[in-house]
PDB file of C-alpha atoms and ligand atoms in Angstrom:
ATOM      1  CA  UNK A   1     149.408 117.570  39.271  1.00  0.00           C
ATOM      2  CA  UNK A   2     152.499 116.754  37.037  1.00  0.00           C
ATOM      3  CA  UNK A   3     151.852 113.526  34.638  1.00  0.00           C
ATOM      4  CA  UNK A   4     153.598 110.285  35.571  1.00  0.00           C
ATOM      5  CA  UNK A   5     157.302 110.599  34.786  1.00  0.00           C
ATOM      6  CA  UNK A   6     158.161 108.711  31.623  1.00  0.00           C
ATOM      7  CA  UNK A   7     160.879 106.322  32.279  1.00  0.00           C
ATOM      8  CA  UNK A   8     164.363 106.908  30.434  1.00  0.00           C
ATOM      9  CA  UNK A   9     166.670 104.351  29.614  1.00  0.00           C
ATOM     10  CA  UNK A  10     169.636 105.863  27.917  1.00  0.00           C
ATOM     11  CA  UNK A  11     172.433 104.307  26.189  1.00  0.00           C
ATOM     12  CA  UNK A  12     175.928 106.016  26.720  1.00  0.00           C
ATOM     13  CA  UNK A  13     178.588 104.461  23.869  1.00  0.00           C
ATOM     14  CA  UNK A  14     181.804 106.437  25.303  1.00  0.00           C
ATOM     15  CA  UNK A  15     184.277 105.517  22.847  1.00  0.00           C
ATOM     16  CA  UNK A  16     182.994 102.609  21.084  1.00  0.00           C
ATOM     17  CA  UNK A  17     181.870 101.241  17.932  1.00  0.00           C
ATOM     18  CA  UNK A  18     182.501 102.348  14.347  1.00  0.00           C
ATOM     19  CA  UNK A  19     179.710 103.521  11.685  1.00  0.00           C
ATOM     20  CA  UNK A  20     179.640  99.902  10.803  1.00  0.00           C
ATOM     21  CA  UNK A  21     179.440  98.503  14.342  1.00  0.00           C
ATOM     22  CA  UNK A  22     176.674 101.104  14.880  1.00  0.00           C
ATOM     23  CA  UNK A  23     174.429 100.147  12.109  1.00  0.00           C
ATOM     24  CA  UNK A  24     175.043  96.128  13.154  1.00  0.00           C
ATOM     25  CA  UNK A  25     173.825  97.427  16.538  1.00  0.00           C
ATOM     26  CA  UNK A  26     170.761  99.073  15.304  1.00  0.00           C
ATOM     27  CA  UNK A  27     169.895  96.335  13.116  1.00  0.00           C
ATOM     28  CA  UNK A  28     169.857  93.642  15.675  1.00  0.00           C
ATOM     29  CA  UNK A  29     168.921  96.082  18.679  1.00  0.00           C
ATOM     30  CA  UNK A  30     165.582  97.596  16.726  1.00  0.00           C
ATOM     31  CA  UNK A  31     164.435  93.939  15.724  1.00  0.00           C
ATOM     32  CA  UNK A  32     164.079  93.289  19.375  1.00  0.00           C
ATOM     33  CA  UNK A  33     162.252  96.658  19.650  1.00  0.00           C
ATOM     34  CA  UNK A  34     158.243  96.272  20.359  1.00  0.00           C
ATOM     35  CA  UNK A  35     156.088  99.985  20.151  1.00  0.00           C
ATOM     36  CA  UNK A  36     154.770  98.380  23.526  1.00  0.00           C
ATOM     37  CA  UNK A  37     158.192  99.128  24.818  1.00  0.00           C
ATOM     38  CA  UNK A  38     158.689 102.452  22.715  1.00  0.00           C
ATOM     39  CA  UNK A  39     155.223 103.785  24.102  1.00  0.00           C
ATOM     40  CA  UNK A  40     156.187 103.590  27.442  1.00  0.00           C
ATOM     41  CA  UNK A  41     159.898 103.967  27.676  1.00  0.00           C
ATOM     42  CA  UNK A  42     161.915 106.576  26.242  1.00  0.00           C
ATOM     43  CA  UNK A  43     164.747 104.946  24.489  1.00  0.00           C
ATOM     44  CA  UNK A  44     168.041 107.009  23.505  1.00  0.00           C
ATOM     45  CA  UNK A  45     171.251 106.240  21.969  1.00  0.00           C
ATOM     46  CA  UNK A  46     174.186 108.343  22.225  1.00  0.00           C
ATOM     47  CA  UNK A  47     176.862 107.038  20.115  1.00  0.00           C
ATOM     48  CA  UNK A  48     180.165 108.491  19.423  1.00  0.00           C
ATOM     49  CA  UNK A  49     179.460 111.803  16.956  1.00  0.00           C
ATOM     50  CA  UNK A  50     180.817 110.330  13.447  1.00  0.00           C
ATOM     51  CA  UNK A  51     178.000 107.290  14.159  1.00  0.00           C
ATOM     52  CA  UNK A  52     174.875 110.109  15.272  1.00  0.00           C
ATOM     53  CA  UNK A  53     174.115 110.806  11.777  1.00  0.00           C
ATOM     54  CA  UNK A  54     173.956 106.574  10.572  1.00  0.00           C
ATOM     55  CA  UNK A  55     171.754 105.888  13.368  1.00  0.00           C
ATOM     56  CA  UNK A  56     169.701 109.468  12.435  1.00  0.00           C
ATOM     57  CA  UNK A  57     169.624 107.843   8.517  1.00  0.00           C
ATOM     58  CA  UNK A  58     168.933 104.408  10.086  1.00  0.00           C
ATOM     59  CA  UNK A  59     165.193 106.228  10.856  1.00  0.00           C
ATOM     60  CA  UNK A  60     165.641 105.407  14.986  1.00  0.00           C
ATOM     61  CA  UNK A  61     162.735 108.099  15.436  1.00  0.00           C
ATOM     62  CA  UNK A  62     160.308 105.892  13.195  1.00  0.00           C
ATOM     63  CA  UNK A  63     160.757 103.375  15.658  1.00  0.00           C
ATOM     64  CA  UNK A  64     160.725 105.467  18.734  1.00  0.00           C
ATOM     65  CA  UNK A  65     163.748 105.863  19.647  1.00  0.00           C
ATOM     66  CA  UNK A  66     165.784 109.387  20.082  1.00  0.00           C
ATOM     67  CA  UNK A  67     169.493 110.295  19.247  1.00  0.00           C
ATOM     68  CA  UNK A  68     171.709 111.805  21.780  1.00  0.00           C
ATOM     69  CA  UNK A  69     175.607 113.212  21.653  1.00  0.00           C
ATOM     70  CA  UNK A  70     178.095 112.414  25.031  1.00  0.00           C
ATOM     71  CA  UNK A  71     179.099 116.349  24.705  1.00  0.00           C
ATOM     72  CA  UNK A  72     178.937 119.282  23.416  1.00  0.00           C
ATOM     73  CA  UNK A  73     180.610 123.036  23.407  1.00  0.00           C
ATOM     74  CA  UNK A  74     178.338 126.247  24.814  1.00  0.00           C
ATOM     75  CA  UNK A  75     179.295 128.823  21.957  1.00  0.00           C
ATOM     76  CA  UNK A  76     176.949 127.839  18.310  1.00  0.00           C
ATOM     77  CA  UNK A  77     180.239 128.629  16.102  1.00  0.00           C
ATOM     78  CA  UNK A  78     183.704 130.004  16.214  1.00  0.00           C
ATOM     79  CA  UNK A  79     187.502 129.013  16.856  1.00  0.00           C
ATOM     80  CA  UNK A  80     187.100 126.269  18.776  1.00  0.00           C
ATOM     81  CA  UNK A  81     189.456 123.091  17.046  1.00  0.00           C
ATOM     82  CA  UNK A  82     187.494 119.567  18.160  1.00  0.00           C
ATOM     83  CA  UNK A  83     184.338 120.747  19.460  1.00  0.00           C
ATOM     84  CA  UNK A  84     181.161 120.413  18.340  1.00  0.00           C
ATOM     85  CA  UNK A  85     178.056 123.183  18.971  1.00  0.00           C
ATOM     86  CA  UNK A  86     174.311 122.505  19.589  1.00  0.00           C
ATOM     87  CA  UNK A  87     173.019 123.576  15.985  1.00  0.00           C
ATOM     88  CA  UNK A  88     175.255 120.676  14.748  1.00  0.00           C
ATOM     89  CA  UNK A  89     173.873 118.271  16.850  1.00  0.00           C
ATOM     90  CA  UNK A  90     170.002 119.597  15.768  1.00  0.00           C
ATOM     91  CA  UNK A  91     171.443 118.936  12.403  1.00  0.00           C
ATOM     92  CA  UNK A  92     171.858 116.023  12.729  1.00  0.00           C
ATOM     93  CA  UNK A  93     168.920 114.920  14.649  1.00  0.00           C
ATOM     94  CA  UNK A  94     170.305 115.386  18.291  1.00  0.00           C
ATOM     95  CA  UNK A  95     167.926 115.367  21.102  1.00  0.00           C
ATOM     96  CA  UNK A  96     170.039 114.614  24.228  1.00  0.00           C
ATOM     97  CA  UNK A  97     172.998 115.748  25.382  1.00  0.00           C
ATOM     98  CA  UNK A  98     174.911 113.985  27.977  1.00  0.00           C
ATOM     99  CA  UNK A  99     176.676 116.766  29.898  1.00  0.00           C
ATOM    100  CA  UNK A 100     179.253 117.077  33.047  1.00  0.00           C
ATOM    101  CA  UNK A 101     179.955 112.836  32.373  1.00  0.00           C
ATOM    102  CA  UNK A 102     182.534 112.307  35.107  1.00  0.00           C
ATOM    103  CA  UNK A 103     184.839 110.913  32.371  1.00  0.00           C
ATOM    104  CA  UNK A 104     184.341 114.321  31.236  1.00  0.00           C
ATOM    105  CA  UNK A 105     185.328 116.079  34.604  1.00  0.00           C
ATOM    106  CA  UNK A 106     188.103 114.228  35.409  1.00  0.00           C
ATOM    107  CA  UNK A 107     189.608 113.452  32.148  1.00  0.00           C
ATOM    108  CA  UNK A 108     189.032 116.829  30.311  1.00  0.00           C
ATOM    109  CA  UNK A 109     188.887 119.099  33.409  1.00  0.00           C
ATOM    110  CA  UNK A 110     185.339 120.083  33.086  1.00  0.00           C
ATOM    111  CA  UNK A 111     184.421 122.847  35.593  1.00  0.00           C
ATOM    112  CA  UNK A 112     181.250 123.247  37.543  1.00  0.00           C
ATOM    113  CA  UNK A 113     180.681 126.559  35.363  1.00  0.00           C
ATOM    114  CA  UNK A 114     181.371 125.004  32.021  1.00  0.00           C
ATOM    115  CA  UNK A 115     178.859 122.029  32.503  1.00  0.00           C
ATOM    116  CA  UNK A 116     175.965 124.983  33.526  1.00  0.00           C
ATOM    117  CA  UNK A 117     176.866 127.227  30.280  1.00  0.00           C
ATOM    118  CA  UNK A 118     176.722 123.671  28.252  1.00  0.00           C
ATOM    119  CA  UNK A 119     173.214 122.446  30.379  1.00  0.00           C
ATOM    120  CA  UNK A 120     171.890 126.576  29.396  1.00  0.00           C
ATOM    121  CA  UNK A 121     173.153 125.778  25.900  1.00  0.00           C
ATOM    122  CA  UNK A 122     171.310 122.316  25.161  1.00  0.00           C
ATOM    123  CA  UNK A 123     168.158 123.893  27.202  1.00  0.00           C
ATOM    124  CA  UNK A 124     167.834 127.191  24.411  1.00  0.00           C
ATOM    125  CA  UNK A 125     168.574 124.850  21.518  1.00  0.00           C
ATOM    126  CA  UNK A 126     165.788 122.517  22.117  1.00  0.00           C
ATOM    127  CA  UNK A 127     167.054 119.643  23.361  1.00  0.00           C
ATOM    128  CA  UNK A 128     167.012 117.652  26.622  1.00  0.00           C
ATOM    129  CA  UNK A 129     170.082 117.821  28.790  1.00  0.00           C
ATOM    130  CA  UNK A 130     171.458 114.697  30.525  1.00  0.00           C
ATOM    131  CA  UNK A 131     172.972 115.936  33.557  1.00  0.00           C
ATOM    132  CA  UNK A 132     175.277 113.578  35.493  1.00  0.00           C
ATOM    133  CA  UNK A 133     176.577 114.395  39.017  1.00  0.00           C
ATOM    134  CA  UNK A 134     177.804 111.473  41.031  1.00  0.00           C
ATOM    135  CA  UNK A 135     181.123 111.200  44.014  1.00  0.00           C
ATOM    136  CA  UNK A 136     184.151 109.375  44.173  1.00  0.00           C
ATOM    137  CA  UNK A 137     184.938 106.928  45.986  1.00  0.00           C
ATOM    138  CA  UNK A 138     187.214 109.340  48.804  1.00  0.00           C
ATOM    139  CA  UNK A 139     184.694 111.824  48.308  1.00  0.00           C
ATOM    140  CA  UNK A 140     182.256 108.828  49.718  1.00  0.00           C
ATOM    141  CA  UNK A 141     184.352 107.664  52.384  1.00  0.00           C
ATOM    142  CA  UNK A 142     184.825 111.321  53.672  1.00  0.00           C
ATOM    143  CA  UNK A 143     181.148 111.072  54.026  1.00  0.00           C
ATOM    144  CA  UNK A 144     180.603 113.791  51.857  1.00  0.00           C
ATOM    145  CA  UNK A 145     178.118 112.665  48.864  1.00  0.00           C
ATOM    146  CA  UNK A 146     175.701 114.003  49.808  1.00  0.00           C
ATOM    147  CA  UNK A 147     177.052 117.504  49.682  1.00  0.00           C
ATOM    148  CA  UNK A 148     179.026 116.466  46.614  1.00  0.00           C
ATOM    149  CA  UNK A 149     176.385 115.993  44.287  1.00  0.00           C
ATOM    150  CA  UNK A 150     174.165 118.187  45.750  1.00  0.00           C
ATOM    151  CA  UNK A 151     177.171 120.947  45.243  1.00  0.00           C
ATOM    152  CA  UNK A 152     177.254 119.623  41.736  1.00  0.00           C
ATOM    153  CA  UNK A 153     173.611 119.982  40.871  1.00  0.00           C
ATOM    154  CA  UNK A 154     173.101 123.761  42.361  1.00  0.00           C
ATOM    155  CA  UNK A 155     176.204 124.939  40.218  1.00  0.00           C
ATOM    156  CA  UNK A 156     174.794 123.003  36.840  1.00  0.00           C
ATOM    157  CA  UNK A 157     170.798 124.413  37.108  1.00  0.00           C
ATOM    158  CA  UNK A 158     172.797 127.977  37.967  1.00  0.00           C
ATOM    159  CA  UNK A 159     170.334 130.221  35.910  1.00  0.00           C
ATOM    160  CA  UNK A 160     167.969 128.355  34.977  1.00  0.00           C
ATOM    161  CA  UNK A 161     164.033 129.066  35.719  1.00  0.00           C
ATOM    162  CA  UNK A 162     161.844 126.205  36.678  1.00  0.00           C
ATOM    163  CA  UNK A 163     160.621 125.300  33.192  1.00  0.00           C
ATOM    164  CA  UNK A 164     164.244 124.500  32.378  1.00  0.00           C
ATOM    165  CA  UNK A 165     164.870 122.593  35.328  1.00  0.00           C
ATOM    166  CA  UNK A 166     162.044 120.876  34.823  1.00  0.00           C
ATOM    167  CA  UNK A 167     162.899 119.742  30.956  1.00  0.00           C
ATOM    168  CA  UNK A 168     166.360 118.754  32.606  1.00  0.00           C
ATOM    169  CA  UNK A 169     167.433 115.156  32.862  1.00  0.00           C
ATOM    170  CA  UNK A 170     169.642 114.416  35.838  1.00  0.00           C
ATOM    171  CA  UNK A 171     171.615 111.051  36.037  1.00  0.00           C
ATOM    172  CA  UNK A 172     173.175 109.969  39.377  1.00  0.00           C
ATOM    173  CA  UNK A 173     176.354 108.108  38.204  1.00  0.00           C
ATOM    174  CA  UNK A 174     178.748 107.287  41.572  1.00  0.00           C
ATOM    175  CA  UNK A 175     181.896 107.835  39.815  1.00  0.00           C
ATOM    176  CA  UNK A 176     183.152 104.819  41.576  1.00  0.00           C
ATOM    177  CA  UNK A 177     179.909 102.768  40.357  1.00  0.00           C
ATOM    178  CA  UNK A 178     181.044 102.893  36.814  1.00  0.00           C
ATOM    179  CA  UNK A 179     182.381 100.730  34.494  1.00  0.00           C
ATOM    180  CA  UNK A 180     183.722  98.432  37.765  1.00  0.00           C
ATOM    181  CA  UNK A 181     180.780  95.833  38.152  1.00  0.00           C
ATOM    182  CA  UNK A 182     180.347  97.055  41.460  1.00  0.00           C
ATOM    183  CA  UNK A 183     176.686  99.001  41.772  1.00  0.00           C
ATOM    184  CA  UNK A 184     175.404 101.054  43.958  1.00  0.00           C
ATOM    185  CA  UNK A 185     172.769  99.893  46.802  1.00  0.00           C
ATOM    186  CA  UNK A 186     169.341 100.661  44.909  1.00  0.00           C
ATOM    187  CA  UNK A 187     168.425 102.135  48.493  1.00  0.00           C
ATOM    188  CA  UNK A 188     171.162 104.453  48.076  1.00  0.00           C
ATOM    189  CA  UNK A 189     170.296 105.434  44.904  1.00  0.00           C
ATOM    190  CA  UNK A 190     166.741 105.833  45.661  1.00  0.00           C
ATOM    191  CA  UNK A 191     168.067 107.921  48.563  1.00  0.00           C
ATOM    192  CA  UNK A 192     170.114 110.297  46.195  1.00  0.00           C
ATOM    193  CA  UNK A 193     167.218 110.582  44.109  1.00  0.00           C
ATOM    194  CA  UNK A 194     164.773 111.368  47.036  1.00  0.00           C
ATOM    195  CA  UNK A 195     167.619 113.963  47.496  1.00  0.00           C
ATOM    196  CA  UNK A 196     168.034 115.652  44.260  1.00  0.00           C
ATOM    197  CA  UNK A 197     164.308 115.841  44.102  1.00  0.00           C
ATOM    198  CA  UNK A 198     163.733 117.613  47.347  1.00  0.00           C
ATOM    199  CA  UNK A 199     166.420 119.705  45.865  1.00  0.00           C
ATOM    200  CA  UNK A 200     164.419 120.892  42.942  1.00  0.00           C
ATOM    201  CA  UNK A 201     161.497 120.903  44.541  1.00  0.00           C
ATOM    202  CA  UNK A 202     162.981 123.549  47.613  1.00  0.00           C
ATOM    203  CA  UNK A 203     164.613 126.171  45.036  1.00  0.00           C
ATOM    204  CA  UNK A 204     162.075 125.395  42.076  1.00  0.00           C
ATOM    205  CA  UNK A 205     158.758 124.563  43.401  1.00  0.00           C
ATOM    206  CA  UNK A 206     157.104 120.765  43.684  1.00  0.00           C
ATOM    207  CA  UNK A 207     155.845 121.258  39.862  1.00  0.00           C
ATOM    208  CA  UNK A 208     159.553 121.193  38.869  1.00  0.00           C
ATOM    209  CA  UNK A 209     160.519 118.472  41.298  1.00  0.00           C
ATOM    210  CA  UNK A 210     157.581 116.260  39.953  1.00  0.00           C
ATOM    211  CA  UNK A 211     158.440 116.567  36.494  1.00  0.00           C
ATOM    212  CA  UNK A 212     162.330 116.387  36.656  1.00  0.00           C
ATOM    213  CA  UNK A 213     163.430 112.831  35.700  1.00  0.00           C
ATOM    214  CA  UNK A 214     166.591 111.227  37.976  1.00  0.00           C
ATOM    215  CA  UNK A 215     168.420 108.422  36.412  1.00  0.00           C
ATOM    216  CA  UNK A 216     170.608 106.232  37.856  1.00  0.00           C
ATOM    217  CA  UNK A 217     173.781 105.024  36.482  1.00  0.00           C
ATOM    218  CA  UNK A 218     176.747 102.424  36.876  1.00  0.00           C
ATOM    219  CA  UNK A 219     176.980  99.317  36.368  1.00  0.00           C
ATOM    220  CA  UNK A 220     173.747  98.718  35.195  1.00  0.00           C
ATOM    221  CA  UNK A 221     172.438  95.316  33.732  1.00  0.00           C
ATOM    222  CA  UNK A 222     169.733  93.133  33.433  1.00  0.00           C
ATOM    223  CA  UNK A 223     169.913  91.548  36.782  1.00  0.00           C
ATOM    224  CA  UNK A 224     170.131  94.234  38.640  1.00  0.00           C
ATOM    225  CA  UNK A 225     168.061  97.096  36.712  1.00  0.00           C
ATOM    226  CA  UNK A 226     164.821  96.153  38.113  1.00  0.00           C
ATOM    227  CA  UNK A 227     165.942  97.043  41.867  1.00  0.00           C
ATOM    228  CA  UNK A 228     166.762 100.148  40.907  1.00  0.00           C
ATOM    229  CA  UNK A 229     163.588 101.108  38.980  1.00  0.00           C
ATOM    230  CA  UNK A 230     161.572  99.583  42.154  1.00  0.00           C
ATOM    231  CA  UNK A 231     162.735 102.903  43.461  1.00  0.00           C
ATOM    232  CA  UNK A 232     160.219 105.981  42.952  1.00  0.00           C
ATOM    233  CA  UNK A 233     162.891 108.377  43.007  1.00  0.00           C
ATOM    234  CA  UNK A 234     164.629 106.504  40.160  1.00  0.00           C
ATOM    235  CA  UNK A 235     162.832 106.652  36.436  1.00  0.00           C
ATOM    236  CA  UNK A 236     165.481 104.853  34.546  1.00  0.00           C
ATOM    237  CA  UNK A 237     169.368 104.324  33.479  1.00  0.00           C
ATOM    238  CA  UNK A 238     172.614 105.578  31.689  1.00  0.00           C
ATOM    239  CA  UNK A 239     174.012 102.823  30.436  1.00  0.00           C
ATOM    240  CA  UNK A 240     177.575 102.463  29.778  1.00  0.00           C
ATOM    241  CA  UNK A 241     178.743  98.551  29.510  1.00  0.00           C
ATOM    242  CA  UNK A 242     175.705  96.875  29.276  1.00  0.00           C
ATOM    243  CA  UNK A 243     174.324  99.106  25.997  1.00  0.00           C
ATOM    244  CA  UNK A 244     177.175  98.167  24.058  1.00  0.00           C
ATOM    245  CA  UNK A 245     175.608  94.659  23.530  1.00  0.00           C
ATOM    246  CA  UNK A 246     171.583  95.008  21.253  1.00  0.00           C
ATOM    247  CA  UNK A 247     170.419  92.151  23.331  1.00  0.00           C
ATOM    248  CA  UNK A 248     171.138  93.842  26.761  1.00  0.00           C
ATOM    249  CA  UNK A 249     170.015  97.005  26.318  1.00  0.00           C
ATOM    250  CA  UNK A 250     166.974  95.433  24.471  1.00  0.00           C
ATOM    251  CA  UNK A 251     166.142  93.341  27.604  1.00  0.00           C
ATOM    252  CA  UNK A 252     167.343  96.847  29.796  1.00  0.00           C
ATOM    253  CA  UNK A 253     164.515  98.410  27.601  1.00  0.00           C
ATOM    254  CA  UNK A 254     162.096  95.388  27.991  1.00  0.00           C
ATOM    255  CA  UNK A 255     162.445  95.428  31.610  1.00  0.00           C
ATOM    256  CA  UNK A 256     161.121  99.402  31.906  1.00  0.00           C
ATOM    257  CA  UNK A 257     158.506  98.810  30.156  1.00  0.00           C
ATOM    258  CA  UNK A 258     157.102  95.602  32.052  1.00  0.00           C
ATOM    259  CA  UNK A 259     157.197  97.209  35.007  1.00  0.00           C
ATOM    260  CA  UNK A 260     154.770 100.443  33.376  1.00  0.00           C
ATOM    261  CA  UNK A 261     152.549  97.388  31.612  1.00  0.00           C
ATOM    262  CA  UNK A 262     152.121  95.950  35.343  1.00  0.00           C
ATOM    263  CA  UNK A 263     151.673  99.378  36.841  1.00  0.00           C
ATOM    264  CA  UNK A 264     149.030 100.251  34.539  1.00  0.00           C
ATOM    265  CA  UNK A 265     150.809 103.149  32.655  1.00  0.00           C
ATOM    266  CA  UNK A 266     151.622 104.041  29.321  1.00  0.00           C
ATOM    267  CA  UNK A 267     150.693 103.734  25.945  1.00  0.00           C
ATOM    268  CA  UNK A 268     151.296 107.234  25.405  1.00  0.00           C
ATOM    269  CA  UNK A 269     149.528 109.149  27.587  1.00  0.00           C
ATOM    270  CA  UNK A 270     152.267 110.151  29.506  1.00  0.00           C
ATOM    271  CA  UNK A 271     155.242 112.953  28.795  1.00  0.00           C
TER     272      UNK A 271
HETATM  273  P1  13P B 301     178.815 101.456  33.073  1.00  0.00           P
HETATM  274  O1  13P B 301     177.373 101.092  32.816  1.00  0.00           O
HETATM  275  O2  13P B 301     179.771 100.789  32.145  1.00  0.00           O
HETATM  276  O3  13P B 301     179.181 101.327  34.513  1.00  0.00           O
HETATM  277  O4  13P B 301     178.940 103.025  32.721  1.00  0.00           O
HETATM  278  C1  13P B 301     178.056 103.908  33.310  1.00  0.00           C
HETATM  279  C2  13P B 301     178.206 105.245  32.687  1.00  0.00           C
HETATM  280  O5  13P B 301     179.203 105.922  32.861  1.00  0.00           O
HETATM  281  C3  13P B 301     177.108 105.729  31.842  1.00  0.00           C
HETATM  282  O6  13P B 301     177.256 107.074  31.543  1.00  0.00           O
END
């Protein structure tokens, strides 16, 4: 038997907020942080790169929470002008990657193919990929999610065993859920995750499926997170809006961890 799933709440900056306006984040945001929270939630902030190493410095692991980057390139070195490679995110203190955002697809023309080499590349280096897969809003309509993110997941875990699927984070982000204020159904999410999960569990084995975490994501806030994480399939958020703000995300953070105080978990026994 896996151990319980460790809920995730991750904070996705996109394109905001200078070194300064990261350190007055951190600041406010980690004096609102409890290690009731931080022993039962896992708690990660992925700001834009030139803010990763202030937050690193800031000592975010001595408080329990974990750095992550919104990309990275496949290859460790070479002619590549604007990228940056795993072993510069380890150097810095990187232990997330957010990979395949849809920002990323449909603003930078990510392929299917690139997002799998990039998942492989976070996976060998040590760190824990976020994987997002989510539909549009036609895609929806056309009554093709379902094979849409499914599609999207089977191309990304291409080549990968069951021990990296099983270190693999996977965030559900309906492309037309984010940044809009319009989320999805929790049921529908739940769904999705009850998907992805049978999924792993069909071309991985059940040990994989147990342990692989599913977030949800878009338009997550504090009045609505705690109908998604009533879901089983669901074991936290990537937070775009909402983690922008230290007293959201704090009460985002608070939220997860009631609900493992009330269901007796935690306290770091878990993964
Ligand atoms: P919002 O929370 O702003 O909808 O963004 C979600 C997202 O894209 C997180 O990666």
């Amino acid at each position: 038997m896996a151990d319980a799933r460790r809920p995730l709440v991750a904070a996705n900056w996109k394109m905001h907020k200078t070194r300064e306006e990261s350190r007055r984040f951190w600041d406010a945001f980690s004096a609102r942080l409890t290690p009731e929270s931080t022993d039962r939630v896992e708690v990660v902030l992925c700001p834009p790169y030139p803010s990763l190493p202030v937050l690193a410095e800031a000592g975010l692991e001595e408080r329990g929470v974990f750095l992550g980057a919104q990309n990275v390139h496949d290859a460790p070195r070479g002619a590549f002008t604007g990228e940056v490679s795993v072993p510069m995110l380890q150097d810095v203190g990187c232990r997330f990657v957010i990979v395949g955002h849809s920002e990323r697809r449909i603003h930078f023309g990510e392929s299917d193919d690139m997002i799998a080499r990039k998942v492989r590349a976070v996976l060998e280096g040590g760190m824990t990929p976020i994987l997002c897969v989510g539909e549009s809003l036609e895609q929806r309509e056309a009554g093709r999610a379902e094979a849409v993110v499914i599609g999207q997941l089977e191309a990304a875990l291409a080549g990968l065993d069951a021990a990296g699927v099983s270190r693999t984070v996977v965030a559900y982000e309906p492309v037309w859920a984010i940044g809009t204020g319009r989320s999805a159904d929790p049921g529908d999410a739940g769904r999705t995750g009850a998907l992805l999960r049978r999924y792993v569990a069909e071309r991985y084995g059940e040990e994989a499926a147990a342990r692989v975490r599913i977030l949800y994501g878009g338009s997550v806030n504090p009045d609505n997170f705690g109908a998604f994480l009533a879901e089983p399939e669901v074991d936290g958020a990537l937070v775009g809006t909402a983690s922008l703000d230290p007293e959201t995300f704090a009460a985002l953070v608070e939220e997860a961890a009631r609900r493992e105080i009330r269901a007796g978990r935690g306290g770091g026994d878990i993964r």
